[in-house]
Amino acid sequence: MELTCLTPGWFTFPDGASSSCSAEDAASDRLGWSGYTIPLAPGQDSVTIKAAPEARWQLTAKYVKQERTPLGVNAKGETYGVESQENGTPDLIAVMATNGQSGYAYSRDLNGGPTPTSPEDAVKNFSTPVPDREIPVFQSDGETQIGVFMAAGSGGGAPSYPTQSAPPE
């Protein structure tokens, strides 16, 4: 589901995770939303979001039936699908392009760079702000580009994704 903040406030999900929105977040098309997955029990068809009475938001929910499938292999011998403990990390990971199309991005592009070789290297890499990046999205062939995926940068502001921290009282 996708919760879009229309006003500032705290929004608490059924499992206790919460997300906050500032006035700037609520005014921005990019920061005023929180994508979050809530598993539903068989027969459950509603979810309650707790918020202050004056808080306003829009909630878009999609019901998905999830099945584990083996990774596919394209003509170039590259694996594609969803990363999991059972299957590991495929060469092409399933993503949703900004144009709404489902496709695959190369895992090397999603990782955003080399793995740090020491704690000092990690501190240097993570303390340097990184801008948002456009990553090409392909069909499973790894060649036919169908859109782009926006990878969030780092180094600025508070995260807009749900956390297990409690909202202020």
Short mmCIF file of N, CA, C and O in Angstrom, two decimals, residues 40-134:
data_model
loop_
_atom_site.label_atom_id
_atom_site.label_comp_id
_atom_site.label_asym_id
_atom_site.label_seq_id
_atom_site.Cartn_x
_atom_site.Cartn_y
_atom_site.Cartn_z
N LEU A 40 -1.93 -9.61 4.92
CA LEU A 40 -3.31 -9.77 5.35
C LEU A 40 -3.59 -11.24 5.63
O LEU A 40 -3.09 -12.12 4.93
N ALA A 41 -4.39 -11.49 6.64
CA ALA A 41 -4.82 -12.86 6.95
C ALA A 41 -5.89 -13.26 5.94
O ALA A 41 -6.58 -12.40 5.39
N PRO A 42 -6.06 -14.56 5.68
CA PRO A 42 -7.13 -14.98 4.77
C PRO A 42 -8.47 -14.40 5.22
O PRO A 42 -8.83 -14.46 6.38
N GLY A 43 -9.19 -13.79 4.28
CA GLY A 43 -10.49 -13.19 4.57
C GLY A 43 -10.42 -11.75 5.06
O GLY A 43 -11.44 -11.07 5.12
N GLN A 44 -9.23 -11.26 5.42
CA GLN A 44 -9.10 -9.87 5.89
C GLN A 44 -9.19 -8.94 4.68
O GLN A 44 -8.51 -9.14 3.68
N ASP A 45 -10.03 -7.90 4.80
CA ASP A 45 -10.18 -6.99 3.67
C ASP A 45 -10.12 -5.52 4.08
O ASP A 45 -10.57 -4.64 3.37
N SER A 46 -9.54 -5.25 5.25
CA SER A 46 -9.39 -3.87 5.68
C SER A 46 -8.13 -3.71 6.51
O SER A 46 -7.61 -4.67 7.08
N VAL A 47 -7.64 -2.47 6.58
CA VAL A 47 -6.46 -2.11 7.36
C VAL A 47 -6.78 -0.79 8.05
O VAL A 47 -7.39 0.09 7.44
N THR A 48 -6.37 -0.64 9.30
CA THR A 48 -6.60 0.61 10.03
C THR A 48 -5.29 1.36 10.17
O THR A 48 -4.30 0.82 10.63
N ILE A 49 -5.31 2.63 9.76
CA ILE A 49 -4.17 3.52 9.94
C ILE A 49 -4.54 4.49 11.05
O ILE A 49 -5.60 5.13 10.99
N LYS A 50 -3.71 4.59 12.09
CA LYS A 50 -3.98 5.52 13.19
C LYS A 50 -3.28 6.84 12.92
O LYS A 50 -2.12 6.87 12.51
N ALA A 51 -4.02 7.93 13.12
CA ALA A 51 -3.48 9.28 12.92
C ALA A 51 -4.30 10.25 13.74
O ALA A 51 -5.40 9.93 14.20
N ALA A 52 -3.77 11.45 13.92
CA ALA A 52 -4.51 12.50 14.62
C ALA A 52 -5.76 12.85 13.81
O ALA A 52 -5.76 12.73 12.59
N PRO A 53 -6.83 13.29 14.48
CA PRO A 53 -8.09 13.60 13.77
C PRO A 53 -7.92 14.63 12.64
O PRO A 53 -8.62 14.56 11.64
N GLU A 54 -6.99 15.56 12.80
CA GLU A 54 -6.82 16.59 11.77
C GLU A 54 -5.92 16.14 10.61
O GLU A 54 -5.83 16.83 9.59
N ALA A 55 -5.27 15.01 10.75
CA ALA A 55 -4.37 14.51 9.70
C ALA A 55 -5.18 14.03 8.49
O ALA A 55 -6.23 13.42 8.63
N ARG A 56 -4.66 14.32 7.32
CA ARG A 56 -5.30 13.90 6.08
C ARG A 56 -4.28 13.14 5.24
O ARG A 56 -3.11 13.52 5.18
N TRP A 57 -4.75 12.07 4.61
CA TRP A 57 -3.88 11.27 3.77
C TRP A 57 -4.69 10.54 2.74
O TRP A 57 -5.91 10.48 2.79
N GLN A 58 -3.99 9.98 1.78
CA GLN A 58 -4.61 9.15 0.75
C GLN A 58 -3.91 7.81 0.80
O GLN A 58 -2.69 7.73 0.87
N LEU A 59 -4.69 6.74 0.78
CA LEU A 59 -4.12 5.40 0.84
C LEU A 59 -4.50 4.64 -0.42
O LEU A 59 -5.68 4.57 -0.77
N THR A 60 -3.50 4.10 -1.09
CA THR A 60 -3.72 3.26 -2.25
C THR A 60 -3.24 1.87 -1.89
O THR A 60 -2.09 1.69 -1.47
N ALA A 61 -4.12 0.89 -2.00
CA ALA A 61 -3.76 -0.49 -1.63
C ALA A 61 -3.91 -1.40 -2.84
O ALA A 61 -4.81 -1.23 -3.66
N LYS A 62 -3.01 -2.35 -2.92
CA LYS A 62 -3.07 -3.37 -3.97
C LYS A 62 -2.98 -4.73 -3.28
O LYS A 62 -2.12 -4.93 -2.42
N TYR A 63 -3.87 -5.61 -3.64
CA TYR A 63 -3.83 -6.96 -3.10
C TYR A 63 -2.98 -7.80 -4.03
O TYR A 63 -3.15 -7.78 -5.25
N VAL A 64 -2.07 -8.56 -3.46
CA VAL A 64 -1.15 -9.37 -4.24
C VAL A 64 -1.13 -10.77 -3.68
O VAL A 64 -1.02 -10.96 -2.47
N LYS A 65 -1.23 -11.75 -4.53
CA LYS A 65 -1.02 -13.13 -4.12
C LYS A 65 0.42 -13.45 -4.48
O LYS A 65 0.83 -13.33 -5.63
N GLN A 66 1.18 -13.85 -3.48
CA GLN A 66 2.61 -14.06 -3.67
C GLN A 66 2.93 -15.54 -3.77
O GLN A 66 2.50 -16.33 -2.94
N GLU A 67 3.67 -15.90 -4.81
CA GLU A 67 4.13 -17.28 -4.98
C GLU A 67 5.61 -17.27 -5.28
O GLU A 67 6.08 -16.47 -6.10
N ARG A 68 6.36 -18.15 -4.63
CA ARG A 68 7.79 -18.27 -4.92
C ARG A 68 7.96 -19.04 -6.22
O ARG A 68 7.38 -20.10 -6.41
N THR A 69 8.73 -18.48 -7.12
CA THR A 69 9.03 -19.16 -8.37
C THR A 69 10.53 -19.19 -8.56
O THR A 69 11.25 -18.33 -8.03
N PRO A 70 11.03 -20.17 -9.31
CA PRO A 70 12.47 -20.19 -9.55
C PRO A 70 12.87 -19.01 -10.44
O PRO A 70 12.04 -18.45 -11.16
N LEU A 71 14.15 -18.64 -10.38
CA LEU A 71 14.63 -17.56 -11.23
C LEU A 71 14.56 -17.99 -12.69
O LEU A 71 14.77 -19.15 -13.03
N GLY A 72 14.27 -17.02 -13.56
CA GLY A 72 14.32 -17.26 -15.00
C GLY A 72 15.74 -17.09 -15.50
O GLY A 72 16.59 -16.50 -14.82
N VAL A 73 16.01 -17.58 -16.67
CA VAL A 73 17.32 -17.41 -17.31
C VAL A 73 17.07 -16.93 -18.73
O VAL A 73 16.32 -17.57 -19.48
N ASN A 74 17.67 -15.79 -19.11
CA ASN A 74 17.48 -15.26 -20.46
C ASN A 74 18.48 -15.89 -21.44
O ASN A 74 19.32 -16.72 -21.05
N ALA A 75 18.40 -15.50 -22.71
CA ALA A 75 19.24 -16.06 -23.76
C ALA A 75 20.73 -15.80 -23.52
O ALA A 75 21.58 -16.56 -24.01
N LYS A 76 21.07 -14.76 -22.75
CA LYS A 76 22.47 -14.45 -22.45
C LYS A 76 22.98 -15.22 -21.23
O LYS A 76 24.12 -15.04 -20.82
N GLY A 77 22.10 -16.05 -20.63
CA GLY A 77 22.49 -16.82 -19.45
C GLY A 77 22.38 -16.05 -18.15
O GLY A 77 22.83 -16.52 -17.11
N GLU A 78 21.76 -14.86 -18.19
CA GLU A 78 21.58 -14.05 -16.99
C GLU A 78 20.31 -14.48 -16.27
O GLU A 78 19.29 -14.74 -16.91
N THR A 79 20.38 -14.53 -14.95
CA THR A 79 19.19 -14.87 -14.17
C THR A 79 18.37 -13.61 -13.94
O THR A 79 18.91 -12.50 -13.86
N TYR A 80 17.04 -13.78 -13.83
CA TYR A 80 16.16 -12.65 -13.55
C TYR A 80 15.03 -13.13 -12.65
O TYR A 80 14.62 -14.27 -12.68
N GLY A 81 14.56 -12.20 -11.79
CA GLY A 81 13.47 -12.50 -10.88
C GLY A 81 13.58 -11.69 -9.61
O GLY A 81 14.14 -10.59 -9.61
N VAL A 82 13.09 -12.26 -8.53
CA VAL A 82 13.05 -11.59 -7.24
C VAL A 82 14.13 -12.18 -6.33
O VAL A 82 14.27 -13.39 -6.22
N GLU A 83 14.87 -11.31 -5.69
CA GLU A 83 15.89 -11.74 -4.75
C GLU A 83 15.23 -12.42 -3.55
O GLU A 83 14.23 -11.94 -3.03
N SER A 84 15.77 -13.56 -3.13
CA SER A 84 15.23 -14.27 -1.96
C SER A 84 16.31 -15.15 -1.36
O SER A 84 17.34 -15.41 -1.99
N GLN A 85 16.06 -15.64 -0.15
CA GLN A 85 17.01 -16.55 0.48
C GLN A 85 17.12 -17.84 -0.32
O GLN A 85 18.19 -18.40 -0.45
N GLU A 86 15.98 -18.29 -0.86
CA GLU A 86 15.99 -19.55 -1.61
C GLU A 86 16.76 -19.43 -2.91
O GLU A 86 17.49 -20.32 -3.31
N ASN A 87 16.58 -18.30 -3.64
CA ASN A 87 17.15 -18.14 -4.97
C ASN A 87 18.42 -17.31 -5.02
O ASN A 87 19.12 -17.30 -6.02
N GLY A 88 18.70 -16.55 -3.97
CA GLY A 88 19.85 -15.65 -3.99
C GLY A 88 19.53 -14.38 -4.77
O GLY A 88 18.38 -14.02 -4.97
N THR A 89 20.58 -13.71 -5.23
CA THR A 89 20.42 -12.46 -5.98
C THR A 89 20.57 -12.72 -7.46
O THR A 89 21.63 -13.14 -7.92
N PRO A 90 19.52 -12.47 -8.24
CA PRO A 90 19.63 -12.65 -9.69
C PRO A 90 20.45 -11.52 -10.32
O PRO A 90 20.65 -10.47 -9.70
N ASP A 91 20.89 -11.75 -11.55
CA ASP A 91 21.60 -10.69 -12.28
C ASP A 91 20.67 -9.51 -12.53
O ASP A 91 21.09 -8.35 -12.43
N LEU A 92 19.42 -9.79 -12.86
CA LEU A 92 18.40 -8.77 -13.12
C LEU A 92 17.31 -8.90 -12.05
O LEU A 92 16.68 -9.95 -11.93
N ILE A 93 17.12 -7.84 -11.26
CA ILE A 93 16.16 -7.88 -10.15
C ILE A 93 14.87 -7.18 -10.57
O ILE A 93 14.90 -6.10 -11.17
N ALA A 94 13.74 -7.79 -10.24
CA ALA A 94 12.44 -7.24 -10.58
C ALA A 94 12.23 -5.90 -9.89
O ALA A 94 12.45 -5.76 -8.69
N VAL A 95 11.83 -4.88 -10.69
CA VAL A 95 11.55 -3.54 -10.18
C VAL A 95 10.35 -2.97 -10.92
O VAL A 95 9.92 -3.50 -11.93
N MET A 96 9.84 -1.85 -10.42
CA MET A 96 8.76 -1.13 -11.08
C MET A 96 9.35 0.18 -11.59
O MET A 96 9.91 0.97 -10.82
N ALA A 97 9.25 0.41 -12.90
CA ALA A 97 9.76 1.65 -13.51
C ALA A 97 8.87 2.82 -13.13
O ALA A 97 7.70 2.64 -12.76
N THR A 98 9.40 4.02 -13.27
CA THR A 98 8.64 5.22 -12.94
C THR A 98 7.42 5.39 -13.85
O THR A 98 6.49 6.09 -13.47
N ASN A 99 7.41 4.74 -15.00
CA ASN A 99 6.26 4.82 -15.90
C ASN A 99 5.21 3.75 -15.59
O ASN A 99 4.25 3.59 -16.33
N GLY A 100 5.41 2.99 -14.48
CA GLY A 100 4.44 1.99 -14.05
C GLY A 100 4.64 0.61 -14.64
O GLY A 100 3.93 -0.32 -14.27
N GLN A 101 5.62 0.46 -15.52
CA GLN A 101 5.87 -0.85 -16.12
C GLN A 101 6.75 -1.72 -15.21
O GLN A 101 7.69 -1.22 -14.60
N SER A 102 6.45 -3.00 -15.17
CA SER A 102 7.28 -3.96 -14.44
C SER A 102 8.42 -4.40 -15.34
O SER A 102 8.21 -4.64 -16.53
N GLY A 103 9.59 -4.49 -14.78
CA GLY A 103 10.75 -4.91 -15.55
C GLY A 103 11.87 -5.33 -14.62
O GLY A 103 11.63 -5.70 -13.46
N TYR A 104 13.10 -5.24 -15.11
CA TYR A 104 14.26 -5.72 -14.36
C TYR A 104 15.40 -4.72 -14.46
O TYR A 104 15.64 -4.15 -15.52
N ALA A 105 16.10 -4.52 -13.34
CA ALA A 105 17.30 -3.68 -13.31
C ALA A 105 18.47 -4.56 -12.92
O ALA A 105 18.32 -5.50 -12.13
N TYR A 106 19.63 -4.27 -13.48
CA TYR A 106 20.81 -5.05 -13.13
C TYR A 106 21.14 -4.83 -11.66
O TYR A 106 21.18 -3.69 -11.19
N SER A 107 21.39 -5.93 -10.95
CA SER A 107 21.69 -5.83 -9.52
C SER A 107 22.93 -4.99 -9.29
O SER A 107 22.99 -4.24 -8.32
N ARG A 108 23.91 -5.04 -10.19
CA ARG A 108 25.13 -4.22 -10.03
C ARG A 108 24.79 -2.73 -10.05
O ARG A 108 25.43 -1.94 -9.39
N ASP A 109 23.79 -2.35 -10.84
CA ASP A 109 23.38 -0.94 -10.90
C ASP A 109 22.62 -0.54 -9.64
O ASP A 109 22.76 0.59 -9.17
N LEU A 110 21.82 -1.45 -9.12
CA LEU A 110 21.05 -1.14 -7.90
C LEU A 110 21.96 -0.99 -6.69
O LEU A 110 21.69 -0.19 -5.80
N ASN A 111 23.04 -1.76 -6.63
CA ASN A 111 23.97 -1.70 -5.50
C ASN A 111 24.69 -0.37 -5.42
O ASN A 111 25.10 0.06 -4.35
N GLY A 112 24.89 0.30 -6.54
CA GLY A 112 25.43 1.66 -6.53
C GLY A 112 26.92 1.81 -6.36
O GLY A 112 27.40 2.90 -6.12
N GLY A 113 27.67 0.75 -6.43
CA GLY A 113 29.11 0.90 -6.34
C GLY A 113 29.76 -0.28 -5.68
O GLY A 113 29.10 -1.23 -5.27
N PRO A 114 31.07 -0.20 -5.55
CA PRO A 114 31.80 -1.32 -4.97
C PRO A 114 31.53 -1.48 -3.48
O PRO A 114 31.21 -0.51 -2.79
N THR A 115 31.67 -2.69 -2.99
CA THR A 115 31.52 -2.98 -1.57
C THR A 115 32.72 -2.41 -0.83
O THR A 115 33.86 -2.56 -1.29
N PRO A 116 32.51 -1.74 0.32
CA PRO A 116 33.64 -1.20 1.08
C PRO A 116 34.62 -2.31 1.47
O PRO A 116 34.23 -3.44 1.74
N THR A 117 35.91 -1.96 1.48
CA THR A 117 36.96 -2.94 1.80
C THR A 117 37.42 -2.84 3.25
O THR A 117 38.17 -3.69 3.71
N SER A 118 37.01 -1.80 3.97
CA SER A 118 37.40 -1.63 5.37
C SER A 118 36.37 -0.74 6.06
O SER A 118 35.59 -0.05 5.38
N PRO A 119 36.35 -0.72 7.39
CA PRO A 119 35.43 0.19 8.09
C PRO A 119 35.67 1.66 7.71
O PRO A 119 34.73 2.43 7.56
N GLU A 120 36.93 2.05 7.52
CA GLU A 120 37.25 3.42 7.14
C GLU A 120 36.68 3.75 5.75
O GLU A 120 36.15 4.84 5.51
N ASP A 121 36.79 2.77 4.84
CA ASP A 121 36.25 2.94 3.49
C ASP A 121 34.73 3.10 3.55
O ASP A 121 34.16 3.92 2.84
N ALA A 122 34.08 2.31 4.41
CA ALA A 122 32.62 2.39 4.55
C ALA A 122 32.21 3.76 5.08
O ALA A 122 31.26 4.37 4.58
N VAL A 123 32.91 4.26 6.09
CA VAL A 123 32.59 5.57 6.66
C VAL A 123 32.74 6.65 5.60
O VAL A 123 31.89 7.52 5.44
N LYS A 124 33.83 6.57 4.80
CA LYS A 124 34.06 7.55 3.74
C LYS A 124 32.93 7.49 2.71
O LYS A 124 32.38 8.51 2.32
N ASN A 125 32.56 6.28 2.28
CA ASN A 125 31.51 6.11 1.27
C ASN A 125 30.16 6.59 1.77
O ASN A 125 29.41 7.21 1.03
N PHE A 126 29.81 6.28 3.02
CA PHE A 126 28.48 6.59 3.53
C PHE A 126 28.36 8.01 4.05
O PHE A 126 27.26 8.49 4.27
N SER A 127 29.48 8.70 4.27
CA SER A 127 29.40 10.08 4.74
C SER A 127 29.37 11.08 3.58
O SER A 127 29.13 12.25 3.79
N THR A 128 29.63 10.61 2.37
CA THR A 128 29.59 11.47 1.19
C THR A 128 28.19 11.41 0.58
O THR A 128 27.74 10.33 0.20
N PRO A 129 27.49 12.55 0.49
CA PRO A 129 26.14 12.52 -0.10
C PRO A 129 26.16 12.00 -1.54
O PRO A 129 27.06 12.30 -2.31
N VAL A 130 25.17 11.19 -1.85
CA VAL A 130 25.02 10.62 -3.19
C VAL A 130 23.68 11.09 -3.74
O VAL A 130 22.66 10.95 -3.07
N PRO A 131 23.65 11.67 -4.95
CA PRO A 131 22.38 12.12 -5.51
C PRO A 131 21.51 10.94 -5.94
O PRO A 131 21.98 9.82 -6.10
N ASP A 132 20.21 11.22 -6.14
CA ASP A 132 19.31 10.21 -6.70
C ASP A 132 19.88 9.75 -8.04
O ASP A 132 20.55 10.52 -8.74
N ARG A 133 19.62 8.49 -8.40
CA ARG A 133 20.14 7.95 -9.67
C ARG A 133 19.02 7.34 -10.48
O ARG A 133 18.14 6.69 -9.94
N GLU A 134 19.06 7.54 -11.79
CA GLU A 134 18.16 6.86 -12.71
C GLU A 134 18.84 5.59 -13.15
O GLU A 134 19.96 5.61 -13.64
#
